[in-house]
Amino acid sequence: MKKNITIIGAGPVGSLLSIYLIKAGYNVQIFEKRPNFTSHFVAQGRSINIALSTRGWNALEFVNLKNIVSPHALPMYGRMIHDIGGAANFQPYSTNHDAIFAISRNNINQILVNEAINNGVNVHFDCKINDINIHDNIIKYEYEGSPKYHPYEVLFCADGAHSLLAQKFVQHHISNYDIQYLTHSYIEISLPPNNDGSYRLRPDALHIWPGDNFMLIALPNTDYSFTCTLFMPNEGVHSFHNLESGTYIYHFFSTFFKDFVSAVSDIDQNVFFQNIFSQLKFSQLHTSYIYPWCCGNTLLIGDSAHTITPFYGQGMNCGFEDVYQLYLLLEKYNNWYDLFQSFQNLRKPNTDAIAKMAIDNFHEMKFGVADMSYQKHQALKKQIIMESNGIFIPKYESVSFSNIPYVEIYENDKQLENYIKMIQRQT
C-alpha cells in the first residue's frame, strides 16, 4: 500500500490519526488552517468541553498517550441536577463508580499535535485549503498569501463539520448529504474560581440545570473554573432571540438557575451578566449524515463523516474510535480502496446509532432528568436489566463505559423499551 499519507485537519482526530499511521510505518503530513498552536493555543470559535470516556481512553492508551492526557482531565462520577428552587440532586452514572472525564478541547488538541510532531509527523500550519481535486489527487491551498499545490497519494480529511472533501463528494455526486439542524443553539459562559482559588461548584460532577425547553450545563476545568454551556431555542418565549440585555439575562438566570446565581453572588452581577450579553453569539447545533465516506484513495473521518450533537459526550470519543478501528483493519487489506470500503461499512451504522442516541439524550437532559415519571421509568428499566441475566444492557453505561458497538446498544435499548410497553399493556 502507498506509504505517503496526507491529512487535512490537525484537530484531535486528525492528530491522533497521524500518530497511529506514523507508528504503523507511514510517512504523514498534516495541513492545518490555524496558526501554529504547539506552544500557545490560538482560540478560534467556540467549542464545548470534551467528556472523555472509555472509547476515547482506549484509543489513547493503545498508542501510550493515556498517561500524558490524564493529568489534564477531571473525573465526573455523575450528574448533579439543579432544580428551579435551587436544590441539587446527585445521580451517579453507574453503580461501579465509573466516571467520564472533562477536558478542554484546546488542551487535548495541543497535547496530540505536539505528540504527532514529536513522532515525526510534518504539520503545516497556516495553510488554508481552497480546493481538492479528487480526480488528479491534488490539494490547492494558500500559504502566506500565495497559492500552493500538494499532490497526494492517500488523503484523509479530518477537517470537521462542513468538510471541504464532503462538499466535493456531494458536488461530484459521489455521496448523499443530509444536515439536520436543531431548533436550539448554544453559547459558552466561563465561571471563574472563587476568590480563594477554589471551585464554585462540586468539581466531580457534570452539572445540569434543566428547563422546560432549555438547559444550562457546567463542566469543571483543572484551573478551578467551569465551562458552562447554555442551550436554548433560537425563537420563542425563552430563547436566544429574547435575551435582549444583560439585565434580562440576570432575571432569566435568577428565575430558572437560582443556585448558579448564588454561586456568583460575590461577583459584580451587572458586569457578569452584561459580559454574557455582550458575547451573545450563539452557535448552531446539527447532525450531519453523509455517505459514502470514501472515493478512491480519499476518506472522511471523525466529524467530517458524522457530525453529532454533544449530548452524549461522544463526538470525540466516536472520532477516536474511528481511528482505532481503522488501524485494526490496516493489516487485513493490501489496498486503500478495500480498506476504506470495509471501514465505512463497519462504522456507518454505529455513527448513525450514536447520533440518534445523542438527540434522545438531549431531550432527557433538558427535561427528563428532573421529571418524576422519567425517574420511575428509569428505575423500572434498571430493575429489568438487573433481572434479565445479560439479555438487556444499560444504555448510558454501555455507551460511556464499554466498547460495545453503538448500534448494538441502540437496538438493545429499543428491545428493552418494547418489552416494557408489553409489560405495561399486560398489567
CSV table of C-alpha atoms in Angstrom, one decimal:
chain,number,residue,atom,x,y,z
A,1,MET,CA,0.0,0.0,0.0
A,2,LYS,CA,1.2,3.6,-0.7
A,3,LYS,CA,3.2,4.9,2.2
A,4,ASN,CA,2.8,8.7,1.8
A,5,ILE,CA,-0.3,9.9,3.8
A,6,THR,CA,-1.8,13.4,3.8
A,7,ILE,CA,-4.3,14.5,6.4
A,8,ILE,CA,-6.3,17.7,6.3
A,9,GLY,CA,-7.0,19.0,9.8
A,10,ALA,CA,-4.8,18.9,12.9
A,11,GLY,CA,-7.7,18.7,15.3
A,12,PRO,CA,-7.9,16.0,17.9
A,13,VAL,CA,-9.0,13.3,15.5
A,14,GLY,CA,-6.6,14.3,12.7
A,15,SER,CA,-3.7,14.5,15.1
A,16,LEU,CA,-4.4,11.1,16.7
A,17,LEU,CA,-4.8,9.5,13.3
A,18,SER,CA,-1.4,10.8,12.3
A,19,ILE,CA,0.2,9.3,15.4
A,20,TYR,CA,-1.4,5.9,14.6
A,21,LEU,CA,-0.3,6.0,11.0
A,22,ILE,CA,3.3,7.1,11.6
A,23,LYS,CA,3.7,4.4,14.3
A,24,ALA,CA,2.5,1.9,11.6
A,25,GLY,CA,5.3,3.0,9.4
A,26,TYR,CA,3.7,5.5,7.1
A,27,ASN,CA,5.0,9.0,6.1
A,28,VAL,CA,2.5,11.5,7.3
A,29,GLN,CA,1.8,15.2,6.6
A,30,ILE,CA,-1.0,17.3,8.1
A,31,PHE,CA,-2.3,20.6,6.6
A,32,GLU,CA,-3.9,22.8,9.2
A,33,LYS,CA,-5.6,26.2,8.6
A,34,ARG,CA,-4.9,27.6,12.1
A,35,PRO,CA,-1.7,29.3,13.1
A,36,ASN,CA,0.9,27.2,15.0
A,37,PHE,CA,-0.6,26.3,18.4
A,38,THR,CA,2.1,23.9,19.7
A,39,SER,CA,3.2,26.3,22.4
A,40,HIS,CA,0.3,28.7,22.7
A,41,PHE,CA,-3.2,27.9,21.7
A,42,VAL,CA,-4.9,30.4,19.5
A,43,ALA,CA,-8.6,30.2,20.2
A,44,GLN,CA,-10.8,30.3,17.1
A,45,GLY,CA,-14.6,29.9,17.5
A,46,ARG,CA,-16.4,28.1,20.3
A,47,SER,CA,-16.2,24.5,21.4
A,48,ILE,CA,-18.0,22.6,24.2
A,49,ASN,CA,-15.7,21.0,26.7
A,50,ILE,CA,-15.0,17.4,25.9
A,51,ALA,CA,-16.1,14.5,28.0
A,52,LEU,CA,-13.6,11.6,27.6
A,53,SER,CA,-15.0,8.2,28.2
A,54,THR,CA,-13.9,4.6,27.7
A,55,ARG,CA,-13.8,4.6,23.9
A,56,GLY,CA,-11.6,7.7,23.8
A,57,TRP,CA,-9.3,6.4,26.6
A,58,ASN,CA,-9.0,3.1,24.8
A,59,ALA,CA,-7.8,4.8,21.6
A,60,LEU,CA,-5.3,6.9,23.5
A,61,GLU,CA,-4.0,4.1,25.6
A,62,PHE,CA,-3.3,2.0,22.5
A,63,VAL,CA,-0.6,4.4,21.4
A,64,ASN,CA,0.6,5.1,25.0
A,65,LEU,CA,-1.0,8.6,25.3
A,66,LYS,CA,-3.4,7.9,28.2
A,67,ASN,CA,-0.8,8.9,30.9
A,68,ILE,CA,0.1,12.1,29.0
A,69,VAL,CA,-3.6,13.2,28.7
A,70,SER,CA,-4.8,12.0,32.2
A,71,PRO,CA,-3.3,14.9,34.2
A,72,HIS,CA,-5.4,17.4,32.2
A,73,ALA,CA,-8.7,15.5,32.7
A,74,LEU,CA,-11.1,15.7,35.7
A,75,PRO,CA,-13.4,12.8,36.7
A,76,MET,CA,-17.1,13.3,36.8
A,77,TYR,CA,-18.9,10.5,38.5
A,78,GLY,CA,-22.5,11.6,37.8
A,79,ARG,CA,-25.0,14.3,37.0
A,80,MET,CA,-25.7,17.0,39.6
A,81,ILE,CA,-29.3,18.0,38.8
A,82,HIS,CA,-30.2,21.5,40.0
A,83,ASP,CA,-33.9,22.2,40.2
A,84,ILE,CA,-35.7,25.5,39.8
A,85,GLY,CA,-35.9,26.1,43.5
A,86,GLY,CA,-32.1,25.9,43.9
A,87,ALA,CA,-31.9,22.3,45.3
A,88,ALA,CA,-29.4,19.8,43.8
A,89,ASN,CA,-29.6,16.1,43.5
A,90,PHE,CA,-26.6,13.9,42.5
A,91,GLN,CA,-27.3,11.0,40.1
A,92,PRO,CA,-24.3,8.6,39.7
A,93,TYR,CA,-23.5,7.4,36.1
A,94,SER,CA,-23.1,3.8,37.3
A,95,THR,CA,-23.2,1.5,40.3
A,96,ASN,CA,-19.5,0.8,39.7
A,97,HIS,CA,-18.3,4.4,40.5
A,98,ASP,CA,-17.4,4.9,36.8
A,99,ALA,CA,-16.5,8.4,35.6
A,100,ILE,CA,-16.4,10.4,32.5
A,101,PHE,CA,-13.6,12.9,32.3
A,102,ALA,CA,-13.9,16.6,31.5
A,103,ILE,CA,-11.0,18.1,29.4
A,104,SER,CA,-10.6,21.3,27.4
A,105,ARG,CA,-10.7,20.7,23.7
A,106,ASN,CA,-7.8,23.1,23.4
A,107,ASN,CA,-5.7,21.2,25.9
A,108,ILE,CA,-6.1,17.8,24.3
A,109,ASN,CA,-5.6,19.2,20.8
A,110,GLN,CA,-2.4,20.8,21.8
A,111,ILE,CA,-1.2,17.6,23.5
A,112,LEU,CA,-2.0,15.5,20.5
A,113,VAL,CA,-0.5,17.8,17.8
A,114,ASN,CA,2.7,18.1,19.9
A,115,GLU,CA,2.9,14.3,20.2
A,116,ALA,CA,2.4,14.0,16.4
A,117,ILE,CA,5.3,16.3,15.7
A,118,ASN,CA,7.5,14.6,18.3
A,119,ASN,CA,6.7,11.3,16.5
A,120,GLY,CA,7.8,12.7,13.1
A,121,VAL,CA,4.6,14.0,11.6
A,122,ASN,CA,5.1,17.0,9.4
A,123,VAL,CA,2.5,19.6,10.3
A,124,HIS,CA,2.0,22.6,8.0
A,125,PHE,CA,0.2,25.4,9.9
A,126,ASP,CA,-1.5,28.5,8.4
A,127,CYS,CA,-2.5,26.5,5.3
A,128,LYS,CA,-6.0,27.3,4.1
A,129,ILE,CA,-7.3,24.5,1.8
A,130,ASN,CA,-9.1,26.2,-1.1
A,131,ASP,CA,-9.7,23.1,-3.3
A,132,ILE,CA,-9.3,19.4,-3.5
A,133,ASN,CA,-9.1,17.8,-7.0
A,134,ILE,CA,-10.2,14.2,-6.2
A,135,HIS,CA,-9.6,13.0,-9.7
A,136,ASP,CA,-6.0,14.2,-10.1
A,137,ASN,CA,-5.2,13.9,-6.3
A,138,ILE,CA,-4.1,17.4,-5.8
A,139,ILE,CA,-4.8,19.8,-2.9
A,140,LYS,CA,-4.8,23.5,-3.6
A,141,TYR,CA,-4.0,25.6,-0.6
A,142,GLU,CA,-3.0,29.1,0.4
A,143,TYR,CA,0.1,29.8,2.5
A,144,GLU,CA,1.3,33.4,3.3
A,145,GLY,CA,-1.0,34.8,0.7
A,146,SER,CA,0.3,32.6,-2.1
A,147,PRO,CA,-1.4,29.7,-3.8
A,148,LYS,CA,0.3,26.3,-3.4
A,149,TYR,CA,-0.3,22.8,-4.7
A,150,HIS,CA,0.3,19.5,-3.0
A,151,PRO,CA,-0.1,16.1,-4.8
A,152,TYR,CA,-1.2,13.4,-2.5
A,153,GLU,CA,-1.2,9.6,-2.7
A,154,VAL,CA,-3.7,8.9,0.1
A,155,LEU,CA,-5.9,11.6,1.7
A,156,PHE,CA,-7.7,11.6,5.0
A,157,CYS,CA,-10.0,14.5,5.7
A,158,ALA,CA,-10.5,15.3,9.4
A,159,ASP,CA,-11.4,18.9,9.0
A,160,GLY,CA,-14.7,18.7,11.0
A,161,ALA,CA,-18.2,19.7,10.2
A,162,HIS,CA,-18.8,21.2,6.8
A,163,SER,CA,-15.7,19.4,5.5
A,164,LEU,CA,-14.4,20.6,2.1
A,165,LEU,CA,-13.9,17.0,0.9
A,166,ALA,CA,-17.5,16.2,1.9
A,167,GLN,CA,-18.7,19.1,-0.2
A,168,LYS,CA,-16.6,17.8,-3.1
A,169,PHE,CA,-18.1,14.3,-2.8
A,170,VAL,CA,-21.6,15.9,-3.0
A,171,GLN,CA,-20.7,18.1,-5.9
A,172,HIS,CA,-19.4,15.1,-7.9
A,173,HIS,CA,-22.5,13.0,-7.0
A,174,ILE,CA,-20.3,10.6,-5.1
A,175,SER,CA,-22.1,11.0,-1.8
A,176,ASN,CA,-25.6,11.9,-0.5
A,177,TYR,CA,-25.6,14.5,2.3
A,178,ASP,CA,-28.2,15.5,4.8
A,179,ILE,CA,-27.8,18.0,7.6
A,180,GLN,CA,-30.4,18.3,10.3
A,181,TYR,CA,-30.3,21.4,12.5
A,182,LEU,CA,-31.8,21.5,15.9
A,183,THR,CA,-34.1,24.4,16.7
A,184,HIS,CA,-31.7,25.0,19.6
A,185,SER,CA,-28.3,26.7,19.7
A,186,TYR,CA,-25.7,27.3,22.4
A,187,ILE,CA,-23.4,29.8,24.0
A,188,GLU,CA,-20.5,29.3,26.3
A,189,ILE,CA,-20.1,31.0,29.7
A,190,SER,CA,-16.9,30.9,31.8
A,191,LEU,CA,-17.5,30.5,35.6
A,192,PRO,CA,-14.3,31.7,37.3
A,193,PRO,CA,-12.9,30.2,40.5
A,194,ASN,CA,-13.7,31.6,43.9
A,195,ASN,CA,-11.5,34.4,45.2
A,196,ASP,CA,-9.6,31.9,47.2
A,197,GLY,CA,-8.9,29.8,44.1
A,198,SER,CA,-11.4,27.1,44.9
A,199,TYR,CA,-14.3,25.7,42.7
A,200,ARG,CA,-17.6,27.4,42.9
A,201,LEU,CA,-19.4,24.1,42.3
A,202,ARG,CA,-18.8,20.5,43.1
A,203,PRO,CA,-16.0,19.5,40.7
A,204,ASP,CA,-16.6,15.7,40.4
A,205,ALA,CA,-20.0,16.0,38.6
A,206,LEU,CA,-21.5,17.3,35.4
A,207,HIS,CA,-23.9,20.0,36.5
A,208,ILE,CA,-27.3,20.3,34.7
A,209,TRP,CA,-30.0,23.0,35.2
A,210,PRO,CA,-32.9,21.5,33.2
A,211,GLY,CA,-35.6,23.8,31.9
A,212,ASP,CA,-38.8,23.0,30.0
A,213,ASN,CA,-37.1,23.6,26.6
A,214,PHE,CA,-33.6,24.8,27.6
A,215,MET,CA,-30.8,23.9,29.9
A,216,LEU,CA,-27.6,25.0,31.4
A,217,ILE,CA,-24.7,22.6,32.0
A,218,ALA,CA,-21.3,23.1,33.6
A,219,LEU,CA,-18.1,21.1,33.3
A,220,PRO,CA,-15.0,21.6,35.6
A,221,ASN,CA,-11.6,22.7,34.4
A,222,THR,CA,-8.2,22.0,36.0
A,223,ASP,CA,-7.7,25.7,36.7
A,224,TYR,CA,-10.7,25.6,39.1
A,225,SER,CA,-13.1,27.3,36.7
A,226,PHE,CA,-16.1,25.8,35.0
A,227,THR,CA,-17.0,25.9,31.3
A,228,CYS,CA,-20.8,26.4,31.2
A,229,THR,CA,-23.0,26.0,28.2
A,230,LEU,CA,-26.5,27.4,27.8
A,231,PHE,CA,-28.7,25.5,25.3
A,232,MET,CA,-31.8,27.4,24.2
A,233,PRO,CA,-34.3,27.5,21.3
A,234,ASN,CA,-33.5,30.1,18.7
A,235,GLU,CA,-37.0,31.5,18.8
A,236,GLY,CA,-39.8,31.6,21.3
A,237,VAL,CA,-40.6,32.9,24.8
A,238,HIS,CA,-37.5,31.6,26.4
A,239,SER,CA,-35.0,31.8,23.6
A,240,PHE,CA,-31.8,33.5,22.4
A,241,HIS,CA,-33.9,35.9,20.4
A,242,ASN,CA,-35.4,37.3,23.7
A,243,LEU,CA,-32.1,37.6,25.6
A,244,GLU,CA,-32.1,41.2,24.8
A,245,SER,CA,-30.0,42.7,27.6
A,246,GLY,CA,-27.7,41.9,30.5
A,247,THR,CA,-30.5,42.7,32.9
A,248,TYR,CA,-32.9,40.3,31.1
A,249,ILE,CA,-30.3,37.6,31.3
A,250,TYR,CA,-29.8,38.2,35.0
A,251,HIS,CA,-33.6,37.9,35.6
A,252,PHE,CA,-33.7,34.7,33.4
A,253,PHE,CA,-30.9,33.1,35.4
A,254,SER,CA,-32.4,34.2,38.7
A,255,THR,CA,-35.7,32.6,37.8
A,256,PHE,CA,-34.5,29.3,36.4
A,257,PHE,CA,-30.9,28.8,37.7
A,258,LYS,CA,-31.1,30.1,41.2
A,259,ASP,CA,-28.2,28.4,42.8
A,260,PHE,CA,-26.0,29.3,39.8
A,261,VAL,CA,-26.7,32.9,40.5
A,262,SER,CA,-25.9,32.2,44.2
A,263,ALA,CA,-22.6,30.7,43.2
A,264,VAL,CA,-21.6,34.1,41.6
A,265,SER,CA,-23.0,36.3,44.4
A,266,ASP,CA,-19.6,37.7,45.2
A,267,ILE,CA,-19.1,38.9,41.6
A,268,ASP,CA,-20.5,42.2,40.3
A,269,GLN,CA,-23.8,40.9,38.9
A,270,ASN,CA,-24.2,43.7,36.4
A,271,VAL,CA,-20.7,43.1,35.0
A,272,PHE,CA,-21.0,39.3,34.9
A,273,PHE,CA,-24.3,39.1,33.1
A,274,GLN,CA,-23.6,42.1,30.9
A,275,ASN,CA,-20.5,40.3,29.7
A,276,ILE,CA,-22.6,37.3,28.8
A,277,PHE,CA,-24.9,39.6,26.8
A,278,SER,CA,-22.0,41.4,25.1
A,279,GLN,CA,-20.6,38.0,23.9
A,280,LEU,CA,-24.0,36.6,22.9
A,281,LYS,CA,-23.0,35.0,19.6
A,282,PHE,CA,-24.6,31.6,19.6
A,283,SER,CA,-23.6,28.5,17.7
A,284,GLN,CA,-26.0,26.2,15.9
A,285,LEU,CA,-26.3,22.5,16.7
A,286,HIS,CA,-26.7,20.0,14.0
A,287,THR,CA,-26.3,16.3,12.9
A,288,SER,CA,-24.9,15.5,9.5
A,289,TYR,CA,-25.3,12.3,7.6
A,290,ILE,CA,-23.1,11.7,4.6
A,291,TYR,CA,-22.5,8.5,2.7
A,292,PRO,CA,-20.3,7.1,1.1
A,293,TRP,CA,-17.3,8.4,3.1
A,294,CYS,CA,-14.7,7.4,0.6
A,295,CYS,CA,-13.7,7.7,-3.1
A,296,GLY,CA,-10.6,6.0,-4.4
A,297,ASN,CA,-7.7,6.9,-2.0
A,298,THR,CA,-9.7,9.6,-0.1
A,299,LEU,CA,-11.6,9.1,3.2
A,300,LEU,CA,-13.7,11.2,5.5
A,301,ILE,CA,-13.1,10.5,9.2
A,302,GLY,CA,-14.4,11.9,12.5
A,303,ASP,CA,-16.8,14.8,12.4
A,304,SER,CA,-16.1,15.2,8.7
A,305,ALA,CA,-18.0,12.0,8.2
A,306,HIS,CA,-20.5,12.1,11.1
A,307,THR,CA,-21.1,15.4,13.0
A,308,ILE,CA,-23.3,14.6,16.0
A,309,THR,CA,-24.7,16.8,18.8
A,310,PRO,CA,-22.8,16.9,22.0
A,311,PHE,CA,-25.5,15.5,24.3
A,312,TYR,CA,-23.9,12.1,24.9
A,313,GLY,CA,-20.4,13.4,25.2
A,314,GLN,CA,-19.4,11.1,22.4
A,315,GLY,CA,-18.3,13.3,19.5
A,316,MET,CA,-14.6,13.0,20.1
A,317,ASN,CA,-14.8,9.5,21.6
A,318,CYS,CA,-16.5,8.4,18.5
A,319,GLY,CA,-13.9,10.0,16.3
A,320,PHE,CA,-11.1,8.4,18.3
A,321,GLU,CA,-12.8,5.1,18.0
A,322,ASP,CA,-12.8,5.7,14.2
A,323,VAL,CA,-9.1,5.9,14.3
A,324,TYR,CA,-8.7,2.8,16.5
A,325,GLN,CA,-11.0,0.7,14.3
A,326,LEU,CA,-9.3,1.9,11.1
A,327,TYR,CA,-5.9,0.8,12.5
A,328,LEU,CA,-7.3,-2.7,13.3
A,329,LEU,CA,-8.3,-3.0,9.7
A,330,LEU,CA,-4.9,-1.9,8.3
A,331,GLU,CA,-3.3,-5.4,8.4
A,332,LYS,CA,-6.3,-7.1,6.7
A,333,TYR,CA,-6.1,-5.3,3.4
A,334,ASN,CA,-3.4,-4.7,0.8
A,335,ASN,CA,-5.1,-1.7,-0.9
A,336,TRP,CA,-6.7,1.5,0.4
A,337,TYR,CA,-9.9,1.2,-1.6
A,338,ASP,CA,-10.9,-2.1,0.1
A,339,LEU,CA,-9.8,-0.9,3.5
A,340,PHE,CA,-11.9,2.3,3.2
A,341,GLN,CA,-14.9,0.4,2.0
A,342,SER,CA,-14.7,-2.0,4.9
A,343,PHE,CA,-14.1,0.8,7.4
A,344,GLN,CA,-17.2,2.8,6.3
A,345,ASN,CA,-19.4,-0.4,6.3
A,346,LEU,CA,-18.3,-1.1,9.8
A,347,ARG,CA,-18.6,2.5,11.2
A,348,LYS,CA,-21.6,4.0,9.4
A,349,PRO,CA,-24.3,2.0,11.3
A,350,ASN,CA,-22.6,2.8,14.6
A,351,THR,CA,-22.2,6.5,14.0
A,352,ASP,CA,-25.9,6.7,12.9
A,353,ALA,CA,-26.8,5.0,16.1
A,354,ILE,CA,-24.9,7.3,18.4
A,355,ALA,CA,-26.3,10.4,16.5
A,356,LYS,CA,-29.8,9.2,17.3
A,357,MET,CA,-29.0,8.4,21.0
A,358,ALA,CA,-27.4,11.9,21.4
A,359,ILE,CA,-30.6,13.6,20.3
A,360,ASP,CA,-32.6,11.4,22.6
A,361,ASN,CA,-30.3,12.2,25.5
A,362,PHE,CA,-30.7,15.9,24.8
A,363,HIS,CA,-34.5,15.7,25.5
A,364,GLU,CA,-33.8,13.6,28.6
A,365,MET,CA,-31.2,16.1,29.9
A,366,LYS,CA,-33.3,19.3,29.4
A,367,PHE,CA,-36.5,17.9,30.8
A,368,GLY,CA,-36.5,14.2,31.8
A,369,VAL,CA,-33.8,14.1,34.4
A,370,ALA,CA,-35.9,16.4,36.7
A,371,ASP,CA,-39.2,14.6,35.9
A,372,MET,CA,-40.6,12.1,38.4
A,373,SER,CA,-42.2,9.9,35.7
A,374,TYR,CA,-38.9,9.7,33.8
A,375,GLN,CA,-37.1,8.7,37.0
A,376,LYS,CA,-39.7,6.0,37.7
A,377,HIS,CA,-39.3,4.7,34.2
A,378,GLN,CA,-35.5,4.6,34.5
A,379,ALA,CA,-35.8,2.8,37.9
A,380,LEU,CA,-38.0,0.2,36.1
A,381,LYS,CA,-35.5,-0.2,33.3
A,382,LYS,CA,-32.7,-0.8,35.8
A,383,GLN,CA,-34.7,-3.4,37.6
A,384,ILE,CA,-35.5,-5.3,34.4
A,385,ILE,CA,-31.8,-5.0,33.3
A,386,MET,CA,-30.7,-6.5,36.6
A,387,GLU,CA,-33.1,-9.4,36.4
A,388,SER,CA,-32.5,-10.1,32.7
A,389,ASN,CA,-29.3,-12.1,33.1
A,390,GLY,CA,-27.5,-10.0,30.5
A,391,ILE,CA,-30.3,-10.0,27.9
A,392,PHE,CA,-30.7,-6.3,28.4
A,393,ILE,CA,-27.8,-3.8,29.0
A,394,PRO,CA,-27.9,-0.3,30.5
A,395,LYS,CA,-27.7,2.2,27.6
A,396,TYR,CA,-25.8,5.1,29.2
A,397,GLU,CA,-23.2,2.9,30.9
A,398,SER,CA,-22.7,0.8,27.8
A,399,VAL,CA,-22.1,3.9,25.6
A,400,SER,CA,-19.8,5.6,28.1
A,401,PHE,CA,-18.1,2.8,29.9
A,402,SER,CA,-17.7,0.0,27.4
A,403,ASN,CA,-16.6,-0.7,23.8
A,404,ILE,CA,-19.8,-2.4,22.8
A,405,PRO,CA,-20.8,-1.2,19.3
A,406,TYR,CA,-23.2,1.8,19.4
A,407,VAL,CA,-25.6,0.1,17.1
A,408,GLU,CA,-25.9,-3.0,19.4
A,409,ILE,CA,-26.6,-0.7,22.3
A,410,TYR,CA,-29.2,1.2,20.4
A,411,GLU,CA,-31.0,-1.9,19.2
A,412,ASN,CA,-30.8,-3.5,22.7
A,413,ASP,CA,-32.4,-0.4,24.2
A,414,LYS,CA,-35.2,-0.4,21.6
A,415,GLN,CA,-35.9,-4.0,22.5
A,416,LEU,CA,-36.0,-3.1,26.2
A,417,GLU,CA,-38.4,-0.3,25.7
A,418,ASN,CA,-40.7,-2.6,23.6
A,419,TYR,CA,-40.5,-5.2,26.4
A,420,ILE,CA,-41.6,-2.5,29.0
A,421,LYS,CA,-44.5,-1.5,26.8
A,422,MET,CA,-45.6,-5.1,26.6
A,423,ILE,CA,-45.5,-5.5,30.4
A,424,GLN,CA,-47.5,-2.3,30.8
A,425,ARG,CA,-50.2,-3.5,28.4
A,426,GLN,CA,-50.5,-6.7,30.4
A,427,THR,CA,-50.9,-5.0,33.8
